[in-house]
Coordinates of N, CA, C and O in Angstrom, one line a residue:
X1 N -15.6 13.4 2.4 CA -15.2 12.1 2.0 C -15.5 12.0 0.5 O -16.5 12.5 0.0
X2 N -14.7 11.2 -0.2 CA -15.0 11.0 -1.6 C -14.6 9.5 -2.0 O -13.6 9.0 -1.5
X3 N -15.4 8.9 -2.8 CA -15.1 7.6 -3.3 C -14.0 7.6 -4.4 O -14.0 8.5 -5.2
X4 N -13.1 6.7 -4.4 CA -12.1 6.6 -5.4 C -12.7 5.6 -6.4 O -13.2 4.6 -6.1
X5 N -12.6 6.0 -7.7 CA -13.2 5.2 -8.7 C -12.1 4.6 -9.5 O -10.9 4.8 -9.3
X6 N -12.5 3.8 -10.5 CA -11.5 3.1 -11.3 C -10.9 4.0 -12.3 O -9.9 3.6 -13.0
X7 N -11.3 5.2 -12.5 CA -10.7 6.1 -13.5 C -9.2 6.3 -13.4 O -8.5 6.3 -14.3
X8 N -8.8 6.5 -12.1 CA -7.3 6.7 -11.9 C -6.5 5.4 -12.4 O -5.5 5.5 -12.9
X9 N -7.2 4.2 -12.2 CA -6.6 3.0 -12.6 C -6.5 2.9 -14.1 O -5.6 2.3 -14.7
X10 N -7.5 3.4 -14.8 CA -7.5 3.4 -16.2 C -6.3 4.1 -16.8 O -5.6 3.6 -17.7
X11 N -6.1 5.3 -16.2 CA -4.9 6.1 -16.7 C -3.7 5.3 -16.5 O -2.8 5.2 -17.3
X12 N -3.5 4.6 -15.3 CA -2.3 3.8 -15.0 C -2.2 2.7 -16.0 O -1.1 2.4 -16.5
X13 N -3.3 2.1 -16.3 CA -3.2 0.9 -17.3 C -2.8 1.4 -18.7 O -2.1 0.8 -19.5
X14 N -3.4 2.6 -19.1 CA -3.1 3.1 -20.4 C -1.6 3.5 -20.5 O -1.0 3.3 -21.6
X15 N -1.1 4.0 -19.4 CA 0.3 4.4 -19.4 C 1.2 3.1 -19.5 O 2.2 3.1 -20.1
X16 N 0.6 2.0 -18.9 CA 1.4 0.8 -19.0 C 1.2 0.0 -20.3 O 1.9 -0.9 -20.6
X17 N 0.3 0.6 -21.2 CA 0.2 0.0 -22.5 C -0.8 -1.1 -22.5 O -1.0 -1.8 -23.5
X18 N -1.5 -1.4 -21.4 CA -2.5 -2.4 -21.4 C -3.9 -1.8 -21.7 O -4.1 -0.6 -21.3
X19 N -4.7 -2.6 -22.3 CA -6.1 -2.2 -22.5 C -7.0 -3.1 -21.8 O -7.1 -4.3 -22.2
X20 N -7.7 -2.6 -20.8 CA -8.6 -3.5 -20.0 C -10.0 -2.9 -20.0 O -10.2 -1.7 -20.1
X21 N -11.0 -3.7 -19.8 CA -12.4 -3.2 -19.7 C -12.6 -2.8 -18.3 O -11.9 -3.2 -17.4
X22 N -13.6 -2.0 -18.1 CA -14.0 -1.6 -16.7 C -14.3 -2.8 -15.8 O -13.9 -2.9 -14.7
X23 N -14.8 -3.9 -16.4 CA -15.1 -5.1 -15.6 C -13.9 -5.7 -15.1 O -13.8 -6.2 -14.0
X24 N -12.8 -5.8 -15.9 CA -11.6 -6.4 -15.6 C -10.9 -5.6 -14.5 O -10.3 -6.1 -13.5
X25 N -11.0 -4.3 -14.6 CA -10.4 -3.4 -13.6 C -11.1 -3.6 -12.3 O -10.4 -3.6 -11.2
X26 N -12.4 -3.7 -12.3 CA -13.2 -3.8 -11.0 C -12.8 -5.1 -10.4 O -12.8 -5.2 -9.1
X27 N -12.5 -6.2 -11.1 CA -12.0 -7.4 -10.5 C -10.7 -7.3 -9.9 O -10.3 -8.1 -9.0
X28 N -9.8 -6.4 -10.4 CA -8.4 -6.4 -9.9 C -8.3 -5.5 -8.7 O -7.5 -5.9 -7.8
X29 N -9.0 -4.4 -8.5 CA -8.8 -3.5 -7.4 C -10.2 -3.2 -6.7 O -11.1 -2.9 -7.4
X30 N -10.1 -3.4 -5.4 CA -11.3 -3.1 -4.6 C -11.5 -1.6 -4.5 O -10.5 -0.8 -4.4
X31 N -12.7 -1.1 -4.5 CA -12.9 0.3 -4.4 C -12.8 0.7 -2.9 O -12.9 -0.2 -2.0
X32 N -12.5 1.9 -2.6 CA -12.3 2.4 -1.2 C -12.7 3.8 -1.1 O -12.9 4.5 -2.1
X33 N -13.0 4.3 0.1 CA -13.4 5.7 0.3 C -12.3 6.3 1.2 O -11.9 5.8 2.2
X34 N -11.9 7.5 0.8 CA -11.0 8.3 1.6 C -11.8 9.3 2.4 O -12.6 10.0 1.8
X35 N -11.6 9.4 3.7 CA -12.3 10.3 4.5 C -11.3 11.4 5.0 O -10.2 11.1 5.5
X36 N -11.8 12.6 4.9 CA -11.0 13.7 5.3 C -9.6 13.9 4.7 O -8.7 14.5 5.3
X37 N -9.4 13.2 3.6 CA -8.1 13.3 2.9 C -7.0 12.7 3.6 O -5.8 12.9 3.3
X38 N -7.3 11.8 4.7 CA -6.2 11.3 5.5 C -6.4 9.8 5.9 O -5.5 9.2 6.5
X39 N -7.5 9.2 5.7 CA -7.8 7.9 6.2 C -8.7 7.1 5.2 O -9.6 7.7 4.6
X40 N -8.4 5.8 5.1 CA -9.3 4.8 4.5 C -9.7 3.9 5.5 O -9.0 2.9 5.9
X41 N -10.9 4.2 6.2 CA -11.3 3.4 7.4 C -11.7 2.0 7.1 O -11.5 1.1 8.0
X42 N -12.2 1.6 6.0 CA -12.8 0.3 5.7 C -11.7 -0.6 5.1 O -11.0 -0.2 4.2
X43 N -11.7 -1.8 5.5 CA -10.8 -2.9 5.0 C -11.1 -3.0 3.5 O -12.2 -3.0 3.0
X44 N -10.1 -3.2 2.7 CA -10.3 -3.4 1.2 C -10.9 -4.8 0.9 O -11.5 -5.0 -0.1
X45 N -10.8 -5.7 1.9 CA -11.3 -7.1 1.7 C -12.6 -7.3 2.5 O -13.2 -8.3 2.4
X46 N -13.0 -6.4 3.4 CA -14.1 -6.6 4.2 C -13.9 -7.3 5.5 O -14.7 -7.6 6.3
X47 N -12.6 -7.6 5.7 CA -12.2 -8.4 6.9 C -10.8 -8.0 7.3 O -10.0 -7.5 6.5
X48 N -10.4 -8.3 8.6 CA -9.1 -8.0 9.0 C -8.0 -8.8 8.3 O -8.3 -9.9 7.8
X49 N -6.8 -8.3 8.1 CA -5.7 -9.0 7.5 C -5.0 -9.9 8.4 O -5.3 -9.9 9.6
X50 N -4.2 -10.8 7.9 CA -3.4 -11.7 8.6 C -2.1 -11.1 9.0 O -1.2 -10.8 8.2
X51 N -1.9 -10.8 10.3 CA -0.8 -10.0 10.8 C 0.5 -10.8 10.5 O 1.6 -10.2 10.2
X52 N 0.5 -12.1 10.6 CA 1.8 -12.9 10.4 C 2.2 -12.8 8.9 O 3.3 -12.6 8.6
X53 N 1.2 -12.9 8.0 CA 1.5 -12.7 6.6 C 2.0 -11.3 6.4 O 2.9 -11.1 5.5
X54 N 1.4 -10.3 7.1 CA 1.9 -9.0 6.9 C 3.3 -8.8 7.4 O 4.1 -8.0 6.8
X55 N 3.7 -9.5 8.5 CA 5.1 -9.4 8.9 C 6.0 -9.9 7.8 O 7.1 -9.3 7.5
X56 N 5.7 -11.0 7.2 CA 6.5 -11.6 6.2 C 6.6 -10.6 5.0 O 7.7 -10.4 4.4
X57 N 5.5 -10.0 4.6 CA 5.5 -9.0 3.5 C 6.4 -7.8 3.9 O 7.1 -7.3 3.0
X58 N 6.2 -7.4 5.1 CA 7.0 -6.2 5.5 C 8.5 -6.4 5.4 O 9.2 -5.5 4.9
X59 N 8.9 -7.6 5.6 CA 10.4 -7.9 5.6 C 10.8 -8.5 4.2 O 11.9 -8.7 4.0
X60 N 9.9 -8.6 3.3 CA 10.2 -9.1 1.9 C 10.7 -7.9 1.1 O 9.9 -7.1 0.5
X61 N 12.0 -7.7 1.0 CA 12.5 -6.6 0.3 C 12.4 -6.6 -1.2 O 12.4 -5.6 -1.9
X62 N 12.1 -7.8 -1.8 CA 11.8 -7.9 -3.3 C 10.5 -7.4 -3.6 O 10.3 -6.9 -4.7
X63 N 9.5 -7.5 -2.7 CA 8.1 -7.1 -3.0 C 7.7 -5.8 -2.5 O 7.2 -4.9 -3.2
X64 N 8.0 -5.5 -1.2 CA 7.6 -4.2 -0.6 C 8.7 -3.2 -0.3 O 8.6 -2.1 -0.5
X65 N 9.8 -3.8 0.2 CA 10.9 -2.9 0.6 C 10.7 -2.1 1.9 O 11.4 -1.2 2.2
X66 N 9.6 -2.4 2.6 CA 9.2 -1.7 3.8 C 10.4 -1.6 4.8 O 10.8 -0.5 5.2
X67 N 11.0 -2.8 5.1 CA 12.0 -2.8 6.1 C 13.3 -2.1 5.6 O 14.1 -1.6 6.4
X68 N 13.5 -2.1 4.3 CA 14.7 -1.4 3.8 C 14.6 0.1 4.0 O 15.7 0.7 4.3
X69 N 13.5 0.7 4.0 CA 13.3 2.1 4.3 C 13.1 2.5 5.7 O 13.6 3.4 6.3
X70 N 12.2 1.6 6.4 CA 11.7 1.9 7.7 C 12.5 1.2 8.8 O 12.3 1.5 10.0
X71 N 13.2 0.2 8.4 CA 13.9 -0.6 9.4 C 13.0 -1.6 10.1 O 11.8 -1.8 9.6
X72 N 13.4 -2.2 11.2 CA 12.6 -3.2 11.8 C 11.8 -2.5 13.0 O 12.4 -1.8 13.8
X73 N 10.4 -2.6 13.0 CA 9.7 -2.0 14.2 C 10.3 -2.6 15.5 O 10.5 -3.8 15.6
X74 N 10.6 -1.8 16.4 CA 11.2 -2.2 17.7 C 12.6 -2.5 17.6 O 13.3 -2.8 18.5
X75 N 13.2 -2.4 16.4 CA 14.6 -2.6 16.2 C 15.3 -1.4 15.6 O 14.8 -0.3 15.6
X76 N 16.5 -1.6 15.0 CA 17.2 -0.4 14.4 C 16.5 0.1 13.2 O 15.8 -0.6 12.5
X77 N 16.6 1.4 13.0 CA 16.0 2.1 11.9 C 16.8 1.8 10.6 O 17.9 1.2 10.7
X78 N 16.3 2.2 9.5 CA 17.0 2.0 8.2 C 18.1 3.0 8.1 O 18.1 4.1 8.8
X79 N 19.0 2.7 7.2 CA 20.1 3.7 7.0 C 19.6 4.8 6.1 O 18.8 4.6 5.2
X80 N 20.2 6.0 6.2 CA 19.7 7.1 5.3 C 20.0 6.8 3.9 O 21.0 6.0 3.6
X81 N 19.2 7.3 3.0 CA 19.5 7.1 1.6 C 20.6 8.1 1.1 O 21.2 8.8 1.9
X82 N 20.8 8.1 -0.2 CA 21.8 9.0 -0.8 C 21.6 10.5 -0.5 O 22.6 11.2 -0.4
X83 N 20.4 10.9 -0.2 CA 20.1 12.3 0.1 C 20.2 12.6 1.5 O 19.9 13.7 2.0
X84 N 20.6 11.5 2.3 CA 20.7 11.7 3.8 C 19.4 11.6 4.5 O 19.3 11.9 5.7
X85 N 18.3 11.2 3.8 CA 17.0 11.1 4.3 C 16.8 9.6 4.7 O 17.2 8.7 4.1
X86 N 16.0 9.4 5.8 CA 15.6 8.0 6.1 C 14.1 8.1 6.4 O 13.6 9.1 6.9
X87 N 13.4 7.0 6.1 CA 12.0 7.0 6.5 C 11.8 6.8 8.0 O 12.7 6.3 8.7
X88 N 10.7 7.3 8.5 CA 10.4 7.2 9.9 C 10.4 5.7 10.4 O 10.0 4.9 9.7
X89 N 10.9 5.6 11.6 CA 10.8 4.2 12.2 C 9.4 3.9 12.6 O 8.7 4.9 12.9
X90 N 9.0 2.7 12.5 CA 7.6 2.4 12.7 C 7.3 1.8 14.1 O 6.2 1.4 14.4
X91 N 8.2 1.9 15.0 CA 8.0 1.5 16.4 C 6.9 2.4 17.0 O 7.0 3.6 16.8
X92 N 5.9 1.8 17.6 CA 4.9 2.6 18.2 C 3.9 3.2 17.3 O 3.1 4.0 17.6
X93 N 3.9 2.7 16.0 CA 3.1 3.3 15.0 C 1.6 3.3 15.4 O 0.9 4.2 15.2
X94 N 1.1 2.2 15.9 CA -0.3 2.1 16.2 C -0.7 3.0 17.4 O -1.9 3.2 17.6
X95 N 0.3 3.5 18.1 CA 0.0 4.5 19.2 C -0.2 5.9 18.6 O -0.8 6.7 19.2
X96 N 0.3 6.1 17.3 CA 0.3 7.3 16.7 C -0.8 7.5 15.6 O -1.2 8.5 15.2
X97 N -1.2 6.3 15.0 CA -2.0 6.3 13.9 C -3.2 5.3 14.0 O -3.0 4.3 14.6
X98 N -4.3 5.7 13.5 CA -5.4 4.7 13.4 C -5.2 3.8 12.3 O -4.4 4.0 11.4
X99 N -5.9 2.6 12.3 CA -5.7 1.6 11.2 C -6.0 2.2 9.8 O -5.3 2.0 8.9
X100 N -7.0 3.1 9.7 CA -7.4 3.7 8.5 C -6.2 4.7 8.0 O -6.1 4.8 6.7
X101 N -5.5 5.3 8.8 CA -4.4 6.1 8.5 C -3.2 5.3 7.9 O -2.6 5.6 6.9
X102 N -3.0 4.1 8.5 CA -2.0 3.2 8.1 C -2.3 2.7 6.7 O -1.5 2.7 5.8
X103 N -3.5 2.3 6.5 CA -4.0 1.9 5.2 C -3.8 3.0 4.1 O -3.4 2.7 3.0
X104 N -4.2 4.2 4.5 CA -4.0 5.4 3.6 C -2.5 5.5 3.1 O -2.2 5.7 1.9
X105 N -1.6 5.4 4.1 CA -0.2 5.6 3.8 C 0.2 4.4 2.8 O 1.1 4.7 1.9
X106 N -0.3 3.2 2.9 CA 0.1 2.2 2.0 C -0.5 2.4 0.6 O 0.1 2.0 -0.4
X107 N -1.7 2.9 0.5 CA -2.5 3.0 -0.7 C -2.1 4.3 -1.5 O -1.9 4.3 -2.6
X108 N -2.2 5.4 -0.8 CA -2.1 6.8 -1.4 C -1.3 7.7 -0.6 O -1.8 8.8 -0.2
X109 N 0.0 7.4 -0.3 CA 0.8 8.3 0.5 C 1.0 9.7 -0.1 O 1.1 10.7 0.7
X110 N 1.0 9.9 -1.4 CA 1.2 11.2 -1.9 C 0.0 12.1 -1.8 O 0.1 13.3 -1.9
X111 N -1.2 11.5 -1.4 CA -2.3 12.4 -1.1 C -2.2 13.0 0.3 O -2.7 14.0 0.6
X112 N -1.4 12.3 1.2 CA -1.2 12.8 2.5 C 0.0 13.8 2.5 O 0.0 14.8 3.0
X113 N 1.1 13.4 1.8 CA 2.3 14.2 1.7 C 2.8 14.2 0.3 O 3.5 13.2 -0.1
X114 N 2.5 15.1 -0.6 CA 3.0 15.1 -2.0 C 4.5 14.9 -2.1 O 5.0 14.5 -3.2
X115 N 5.3 15.3 -1.1 CA 6.7 15.2 -1.2 C 7.3 13.9 -0.7 O 8.5 13.8 -0.8
X116 N 6.5 13.0 -0.2 CA 7.0 11.7 0.3 C 7.6 11.0 -0.8 O 7.2 11.0 -1.9
X117 N 8.6 10.2 -0.4 CA 9.3 9.3 -1.5 C 8.7 7.9 -1.3 O 9.0 7.0 -2.1
X118 N 7.7 7.7 -0.4 CA 7.1 6.4 -0.3 C 6.1 6.2 -1.4 O 5.3 7.0 -1.8
X119 N 6.2 5.0 -2.0 CA 5.3 4.7 -3.1 C 3.9 4.2 -2.7 O 3.8 3.7 -1.6
X120 N 3.0 4.4 -3.5 CA 1.7 3.8 -3.2 C 1.7 2.3 -3.7 O 2.3 2.1 -4.8
X121 N 1.2 1.4 -2.9 CA 1.3 0.0 -3.3 C 0.1 -0.6 -3.9 O 0.0 -1.8 -4.2
X122 N -0.9 0.3 -4.2 CA -2.2 -0.2 -4.7 C -2.7 0.5 -5.9 O -3.8 0.8 -6.1
X123 N -1.7 0.9 -6.8 CA -2.0 1.6 -8.0 C -1.9 0.6 -9.2 O -1.0 -0.2 -9.3
X124 N -2.9 0.7 -10.1 CA -2.9 -0.2 -11.2 C -1.7 0.2 -12.1 O -1.2 1.3 -12.1
X125 N -1.3 -0.8 -12.9 CA -0.2 -0.7 -13.8 C 1.2 -1.0 -13.2 O 2.2 -0.8 -13.9
X126 N 1.2 -1.3 -11.9 CA 2.5 -1.6 -11.3 C 3.1 -3.0 -11.6 O 4.3 -3.1 -11.6
X127 N 2.3 -3.9 -12.0 CA 2.7 -5.2 -12.4 C 3.0 -5.2 -13.9 O 2.1 -5.2 -14.7
X128 N 4.3 -5.2 -14.3 CA 4.7 -5.0 -15.7 C 5.1 -6.2 -16.5 O 5.1 -6.2 -17.7
X129 N 5.2 -7.4 -15.8 CA 5.6 -8.6 -16.4 C 4.4 -9.2 -17.0 O 3.5 -9.7 -16.3
X130 N 4.3 -9.4 -18.3 CA 3.1 -9.9 -19.0 C 2.9 -11.4 -18.6 O 1.8 -11.9 -18.8
X131 N 3.9 -12.1 -18.1 CA 3.7 -13.5 -17.6 C 3.0 -13.5 -16.3 O 2.5 -14.6 -15.9
X132 N 3.0 -12.4 -15.6 CA 2.4 -12.3 -14.2 C 0.9 -12.5 -14.4 O 0.3 -11.7 -15.1
X133 N 0.3 -13.4 -13.6 CA -1.2 -13.5 -13.7 C -1.9 -12.3 -13.2 O -3.1 -12.1 -13.6
X134 N -1.2 -11.4 -12.5 CA -1.8 -10.1 -12.1 C -1.3 -8.9 -12.9 O -1.3 -7.8 -12.4
X135 N -0.8 -9.2 -14.1 CA -0.2 -8.2 -15.0 C -1.2 -7.0 -15.1 O -2.4 -7.2 -15.2
X136 N -0.6 -5.8 -14.9 CA -1.4 -4.6 -15.0 C -2.1 -4.2 -13.7 O -2.6 -3.1 -13.6
X137 N -2.0 -5.0 -12.7 CA -2.5 -4.8 -11.4 C -1.6 -4.0 -10.5 O -0.5 -3.6 -10.9
X138 N -2.1 -3.8 -9.3 CA -1.2 -3.1 -8.3 C -0.1 -4.0 -7.8 O -0.2 -5.2 -7.9
X139 N 1.0 -3.4 -7.2 CA 2.1 -4.2 -6.7 C 1.6 -5.1 -5.6 O 2.0 -6.3 -5.6
X140 N 0.7 -4.7 -4.7 CA 0.1 -5.6 -3.7 C -1.4 -5.8 -3.9 O -2.0 -4.9 -4.3
X141 N -1.8 -7.0 -3.6 CA -3.3 -7.2 -3.6 C -4.0 -6.6 -2.4 O -3.3 -6.2 -1.5
X142 N -5.3 -6.5 -2.5 CA -6.0 -6.0 -1.4 C -5.7 -6.9 -0.1 O -5.6 -6.3 1.0
X143 N -5.6 -8.2 -0.3 CA -5.4 -9.0 0.9 C -4.0 -8.7 1.5 O -3.8 -8.7 2.7
X144 N -3.0 -8.5 0.6 CA -1.6 -8.2 1.1 C -1.6 -6.8 1.8 O -0.9 -6.7 2.8
X145 N -2.3 -5.8 1.2 CA -2.4 -4.5 1.9 C -3.0 -4.7 3.3 O -2.4 -4.2 4.3
X146 N -4.0 -5.5 3.4 CA -4.7 -5.7 4.7 C -3.8 -6.5 5.6 O -3.8 -6.3 6.9
X147 N -3.0 -7.4 5.2 CA -2.0 -8.1 6.0 C -1.0 -7.2 6.6 O -0.7 -7.2 7.8
X148 N -0.4 -6.3 5.8 CA 0.5 -5.3 6.3 C -0.1 -4.4 7.2 O 0.5 -4.0 8.3
X149 N -1.4 -3.9 7.0 CA -2.1 -3.1 7.9 C -2.2 -3.8 9.3 O -1.9 -3.2 10.3
X150 N -2.6 -5.1 9.2 CA -2.8 -5.8 10.5 C -1.4 -5.9 11.3 O -1.4 -5.7 12.5
X151 N -0.3 -6.1 10.5 CA 1.0 -6.2 11.2 C 1.4 -4.9 11.8 O 1.8 -4.8 13.0
X152 N 1.2 -3.8 11.0 CA 1.6 -2.5 11.5 C 0.7 -2.0 12.7 O 1.2 -1.3 13.6
X153 N -0.5 -2.5 12.7 CA -1.5 -2.1 13.7 C -1.1 -2.7 15.0 O -1.6 -2.2 16.1
X154 N -0.2 -3.7 15.0 CA 0.2 -4.3 16.3 C 1.4 -3.6 16.8 O 1.9 -4.0 17.9
X155 N 2.0 -2.7 16.1 CA 3.3 -2.0 16.6 C 2.9 -0.9 17.5 O 2.8 0.3 17.1
X156 N 2.7 -1.2 18.8 CA 2.3 -0.3 19.8 C 3.4 0.1 20.7 O 4.4 -0.4 20.8

């Protein structure tokens, strides 16, 4: 197990052209620990997420795009992309994965599978609009990550 530090976030912010202090970075992103290279067992917020808020985020194609790639849990899958590939359906996901594994896929999918086309949603530098109050931060907040985790953890 190894702790993830803010250093990877600094690189993302420098690439985005923003200069932030370590204190500002620490306020933007919660630290987390990856266990066995496949799971982040602890909640980013220290509490369970709101599953109903997670359902709304899952189907919000402008923010997450989850349903565009994975389809509707319990419903039809997504259409294949231009390469003929489609993301796995998430029906029964909680029967196949622990909560920490679901969280890992949302935060650092390329550490699990370097060839995945799934983006990480908790990387610094993803918010590019300078008018955004979360400019330079990750696409999703810790609370939003936990909400989606809670929603997906109900897909049994």
